[in-house]
Short mmCIF file of C-alpha atoms in Angstrom, two decimals:
data_model
loop_
_atom_site.label_atom_id
_atom_site.label_comp_id
_atom_site.label_asym_id
_atom_site.label_seq_id
_atom_site.Cartn_x
_atom_site.Cartn_y
_atom_site.Cartn_z
CA ASP A 1 -5.45 -10.81 9.99
CA SER A 2 -6.32 -9.42 6.54
CA GLY A 3 -7.24 -12.82 5.10
CA VAL A 4 -4.58 -12.53 2.39
CA THR A 5 -1.92 -15.22 2.67
CA GLN A 6 1.56 -14.92 1.25
CA THR A 7 4.29 -17.52 1.14
CA PRO A 8 7.14 -17.70 1.78
CA LYS A 9 7.55 -14.99 4.42
CA HIS A 10 11.29 -14.86 3.95
CA LEU A 11 13.48 -15.96 1.09
CA ILE A 12 17.22 -15.71 0.61
CA THR A 13 18.73 -16.51 -2.74
CA ALA A 14 21.64 -15.68 -4.99
CA THR A 15 21.98 -13.41 -7.98
CA GLY A 16 20.90 -15.00 -11.23
CA GLN A 17 18.40 -17.29 -9.55
CA ARG A 18 14.62 -17.51 -9.99
CA VAL A 19 11.99 -17.48 -7.26
CA THR A 20 8.24 -17.75 -7.07
CA LEU A 21 6.12 -15.90 -4.55
CA ARG A 22 2.63 -17.12 -3.86
CA CYS A 23 -0.50 -15.28 -2.78
CA SER A 24 -3.95 -16.48 -1.77
CA PRO A 25 -6.50 -13.65 -1.79
CA ARG A 26 -9.32 -13.19 0.68
CA SER A 27 -12.27 -15.45 0.09
CA GLY A 28 -14.50 -13.83 -2.53
CA ASP A 29 -11.95 -11.32 -3.78
CA LEU A 30 -11.39 -11.48 -7.52
CA SER A 31 -8.59 -8.92 -7.87
CA VAL A 32 -5.02 -9.57 -6.86
CA TYR A 33 -2.35 -6.88 -6.85
CA TRP A 34 1.39 -7.13 -6.42
CA TYR A 35 3.45 -4.35 -4.88
CA GLN A 36 7.16 -4.02 -4.26
CA GLN A 37 8.55 -2.10 -1.29
CA SER A 38 12.22 -1.22 -1.45
CA LEU A 39 14.30 1.38 0.35
CA ASP A 40 15.05 3.42 -2.74
CA GLN A 41 11.75 3.06 -4.66
CA GLY A 42 9.24 2.97 -1.84
CA LEU A 43 5.94 1.15 -2.39
CA GLN A 44 5.38 0.55 -6.07
CA PHE A 45 2.55 -1.12 -7.91
CA LEU A 46 3.69 -3.99 -10.10
CA ILE A 47 0.67 -5.69 -11.62
CA GLN A 48 -3.02 -6.49 -11.15
CA TYR A 49 -5.03 -9.56 -12.08
CA TYR A 50 -8.79 -9.79 -12.06
CA ASN A 51 -10.49 -13.16 -12.25
CA GLY A 52 -7.56 -14.73 -14.02
CA GLU A 53 -6.80 -11.95 -16.47
CA GLU A 54 -4.12 -9.29 -16.35
CA ARG A 55 -5.79 -5.91 -15.90
CA ALA A 56 -3.08 -3.37 -15.22
CA LYS A 57 0.67 -3.14 -15.23
CA GLY A 58 2.86 -0.81 -13.27
CA ASN A 59 6.60 -0.65 -12.93
CA ILE A 60 7.16 -4.35 -13.40
CA LEU A 61 10.45 -5.45 -14.90
CA GLU A 62 10.51 -7.78 -17.89
CA ARG A 63 12.35 -10.32 -15.72
CA PHE A 64 9.25 -10.50 -13.55
CA SER A 65 6.00 -12.16 -14.47
CA ALA A 66 2.80 -13.09 -12.71
CA GLN A 67 -0.32 -15.10 -13.20
CA GLN A 68 -3.60 -15.77 -11.48
CA PHE A 69 -4.94 -19.29 -11.47
CA PRO A 70 -8.56 -20.55 -11.73
CA ASP A 71 -8.73 -20.88 -7.94
CA LEU A 72 -7.74 -17.16 -7.84
CA HIS A 73 -4.42 -17.60 -6.13
CA SER A 74 -1.58 -15.75 -7.78
CA GLU A 75 2.12 -16.25 -8.26
CA LEU A 76 4.82 -13.68 -8.92
CA ASN A 77 7.86 -15.08 -10.67
CA LEU A 78 11.14 -13.22 -10.40
CA SER A 79 14.00 -14.40 -12.58
CA SER A 80 17.64 -13.50 -13.24
CA LEU A 81 17.63 -11.92 -9.84
CA GLU A 82 19.84 -8.95 -9.10
CA LEU A 83 20.90 -7.42 -5.81
CA GLY A 84 18.49 -4.56 -6.41
CA ASP A 85 15.53 -6.94 -6.42
CA SER A 86 15.90 -7.36 -2.68
CA ALA A 87 12.65 -5.99 -1.31
CA LEU A 88 9.44 -6.74 0.49
CA TYR A 89 6.83 -7.99 -1.96
CA PHE A 90 3.23 -7.49 -1.00
CA CYS A 91 0.16 -9.09 -2.41
CA ALA A 92 -3.21 -7.42 -1.93
CA SER A 93 -6.74 -8.31 -2.89
CA SER A 94 -10.08 -6.64 -3.41
CA VAL A 95 -13.53 -7.65 -4.53
CA GLY A 96 -13.82 -5.50 -7.63
CA LEU A 97 -11.78 -4.26 -10.54
CA GLY A 98 -10.63 -0.94 -9.20
CA VAL A 99 -9.20 0.32 -5.95
CA THR A 100 -12.23 2.17 -4.67
CA GLY A 101 -12.52 0.40 -1.39
CA GLU A 102 -10.16 -1.08 1.10
CA LEU A 103 -7.26 -3.01 -0.34
CA PHE A 104 -6.36 -5.91 1.93
CA PHE A 105 -2.64 -6.60 2.10
CA GLY A 106 -0.84 -9.77 3.02
CA GLU A 107 2.11 -9.74 5.41
CA GLY A 108 4.57 -9.68 2.55
CA SER A 109 7.41 -11.87 1.32
CA ARG A 110 10.84 -10.52 2.14
CA LEU A 111 13.29 -11.37 -0.59
CA THR A 112 17.01 -11.04 -0.03
CA VAL A 113 19.31 -11.49 -3.01
CA LEU A 114 22.96 -12.08 -2.11
CA ALA B 1 -0.05 11.22 -13.41
CA GLN B 2 -0.86 10.84 -9.77
CA LYS B 3 1.45 11.86 -6.99
CA VAL B 4 1.38 11.76 -3.22
CA THR B 5 3.78 13.80 -1.15
CA GLN B 6 4.52 13.18 2.50
CA ALA B 7 7.09 15.81 3.26
CA GLN B 8 7.74 14.66 6.82
CA THR B 9 10.20 11.81 6.70
CA GLU B 10 10.35 11.20 10.41
CA ILE B 11 8.59 12.62 13.46
CA SER B 12 9.45 11.99 17.10
CA VAL B 13 7.02 12.80 19.89
CA VAL B 14 6.67 12.01 23.54
CA GLU B 15 3.74 9.89 24.59
CA LYS B 16 0.46 11.79 25.03
CA GLU B 17 1.47 14.48 22.57
CA ASP B 18 -0.76 15.13 19.58
CA VAL B 19 0.84 14.68 16.18
CA THR B 20 -0.27 15.50 12.64
CA LEU B 21 1.01 13.70 9.58
CA ASP B 22 0.77 15.70 6.38
CA CYS B 23 -0.28 14.41 2.98
CA VAL B 24 -0.56 16.40 -0.23
CA TYR B 25 -1.73 14.82 -3.46
CA GLU B 26 -1.92 15.55 -7.17
CA THR B 27 -4.37 13.97 -9.59
CA ARG B 28 -6.22 14.81 -12.80
CA ASP B 29 -9.12 12.54 -11.91
CA THR B 30 -12.27 14.33 -10.84
CA THR B 31 -13.23 11.37 -8.70
CA TYR B 32 -10.57 9.79 -6.59
CA TYR B 33 -9.98 7.97 -3.32
CA LEU B 34 -7.56 8.73 -0.55
CA PHE B 35 -6.23 6.24 1.96
CA TRP B 36 -4.03 6.00 4.99
CA TYR B 37 -2.16 2.83 5.85
CA LYS B 38 -0.04 1.99 8.87
CA GLN B 39 3.06 -0.20 8.68
CA PRO B 40 4.17 -1.27 12.16
CA PRO B 41 7.66 -2.71 12.74
CA SER B 42 6.30 -6.19 12.00
CA GLY B 43 5.96 -5.07 8.38
CA GLU B 44 2.34 -5.63 7.37
CA LEU B 45 0.24 -2.84 5.88
CA VAL B 46 -2.82 -2.04 7.94
CA PHE B 47 -5.71 -0.11 6.44
CA LEU B 48 -6.80 2.90 8.48
CA ILE B 49 -9.22 4.92 6.37
CA ARG B 50 -10.57 5.56 2.88
CA ARG B 51 -12.07 8.81 1.70
CA ASN B 52 -13.70 9.61 -1.63
CA SER B 53 -13.24 12.98 -3.26
CA PHE B 54 -16.87 14.00 -2.81
CA ASP B 55 -16.86 13.62 0.92
CA GLU B 56 -14.97 16.43 2.61
CA GLN B 57 -16.32 15.79 6.06
CA ASN B 58 -13.65 15.29 8.64
CA GLU B 59 -13.66 11.94 10.31
CA ILE B 60 -12.79 10.87 13.80
CA SER B 61 -12.16 7.34 14.98
CA GLY B 62 -11.07 7.16 18.57
CA ARG B 63 -7.74 8.94 18.85
CA TYR B 64 -7.42 9.22 15.08
CA SER B 65 -8.84 12.01 12.97
CA TRP B 66 -8.52 12.98 9.35
CA ASN B 67 -8.80 16.40 7.72
CA PHE B 68 -9.57 16.36 4.00
CA GLN B 69 -9.28 19.71 2.23
CA LYS B 70 -9.88 19.55 -1.48
CA SER B 71 -8.97 23.21 -1.93
CA THR B 72 -5.42 22.53 -0.82
CA SER B 73 -5.26 18.90 -2.04
CA SER B 74 -4.43 17.71 1.42
CA PHE B 75 -5.52 14.77 3.54
CA ASN B 76 -3.86 15.13 6.91
CA PHE B 77 -3.94 12.60 9.73
CA THR B 78 -3.87 13.52 13.40
CA ILE B 79 -3.22 11.21 16.30
CA THR B 80 -4.40 12.62 19.61
CA ALA B 81 -2.66 11.61 22.83
CA SER B 82 -0.13 9.46 21.02
CA GLN B 83 0.94 6.13 22.47
CA VAL B 84 4.04 4.02 22.03
CA VAL B 85 1.97 1.51 20.03
CA ASP B 86 1.41 4.22 17.43
CA SER B 87 5.08 3.99 16.45
CA ALA B 88 5.06 2.94 12.81
CA VAL B 89 5.45 4.19 9.29
CA TYR B 90 2.30 5.80 7.96
CA PHE B 91 1.52 5.93 4.28
CA CYS B 92 -0.92 8.14 2.46
CA ALA B 93 -2.17 6.75 -0.86
CA LEU B 94 -4.37 7.72 -3.79
CA SER B 95 -6.37 5.91 -6.45
CA GLY B 96 -8.59 7.16 -9.25
CA ILE B 97 -11.36 5.89 -11.47
CA ASN B 98 -9.81 6.20 -14.89
CA THR B 99 -7.65 3.87 -16.92
CA GLY B 100 -4.22 3.88 -15.37
CA THR B 101 -5.34 5.18 -12.02
CA ALA B 102 -8.16 2.87 -11.03
CA SER B 103 -6.12 -0.28 -10.67
CA LYS B 104 -3.49 0.85 -8.28
CA LEU B 105 -2.72 2.77 -5.15
CA THR B 106 -0.10 5.47 -5.56
CA PHE B 107 1.70 5.69 -2.25
CA GLY B 108 3.61 8.51 -0.66
CA THR B 109 7.06 7.86 0.71
CA GLY B 110 5.74 7.45 4.24
CA THR B 111 6.27 9.21 7.55
CA ARG B 112 8.02 7.32 10.30
CA LEU B 113 6.46 8.16 13.66
CA GLN B 114 8.43 7.41 16.80
CA VAL B 115 6.56 7.76 20.08
CA THR B 116 8.68 7.57 23.21
CA LEU B 117 7.86 7.46 26.90
#
């Protein structure tokens, strides 16, 4: 158990819909990262938040947005969903700003868009 | 830009065989960090090891060992006496210390290891 909690574990929805994925980082970790794992793109970094502020952006679509709340949990919002958004979405956390130590990953949220 | 290449897409071995998973990386950072993660069929990503670019000592942890060679930009992972429970996808990853590289892991495409009886 990494200590990072993600909900829901599975989600099935239709094209055009909007979903919210939630992540609770390990106790004491200030950074939260979101990654997408799909068959064609592999594991890709989406976005990082540190102590409530956005710190880095990767290949995140404009239809996607995220935020980190004062209690440090984070939400990833995916809107106007397309079939290609079907993927496993991972949240990870770490103590500091950068990835110099172990990044602890949650079990992922599997999104299926029909 | 950073890049990690895992040329072996899939490897099949019989239990008790040794197997080496290759990882080659590219980075412009002078200080960087290399990682291996395991993704079993259940789907979670399990941390195995982290190495910084200044430490080229090989490391052994039980049946696992890692060979870091800066001269060839490689960070290979060997499993000795493989077991069925080692069946998983293994990812090599890289992070740096500069803007754009410090905040993310760049993953390779993974190597699927199948260990059979």
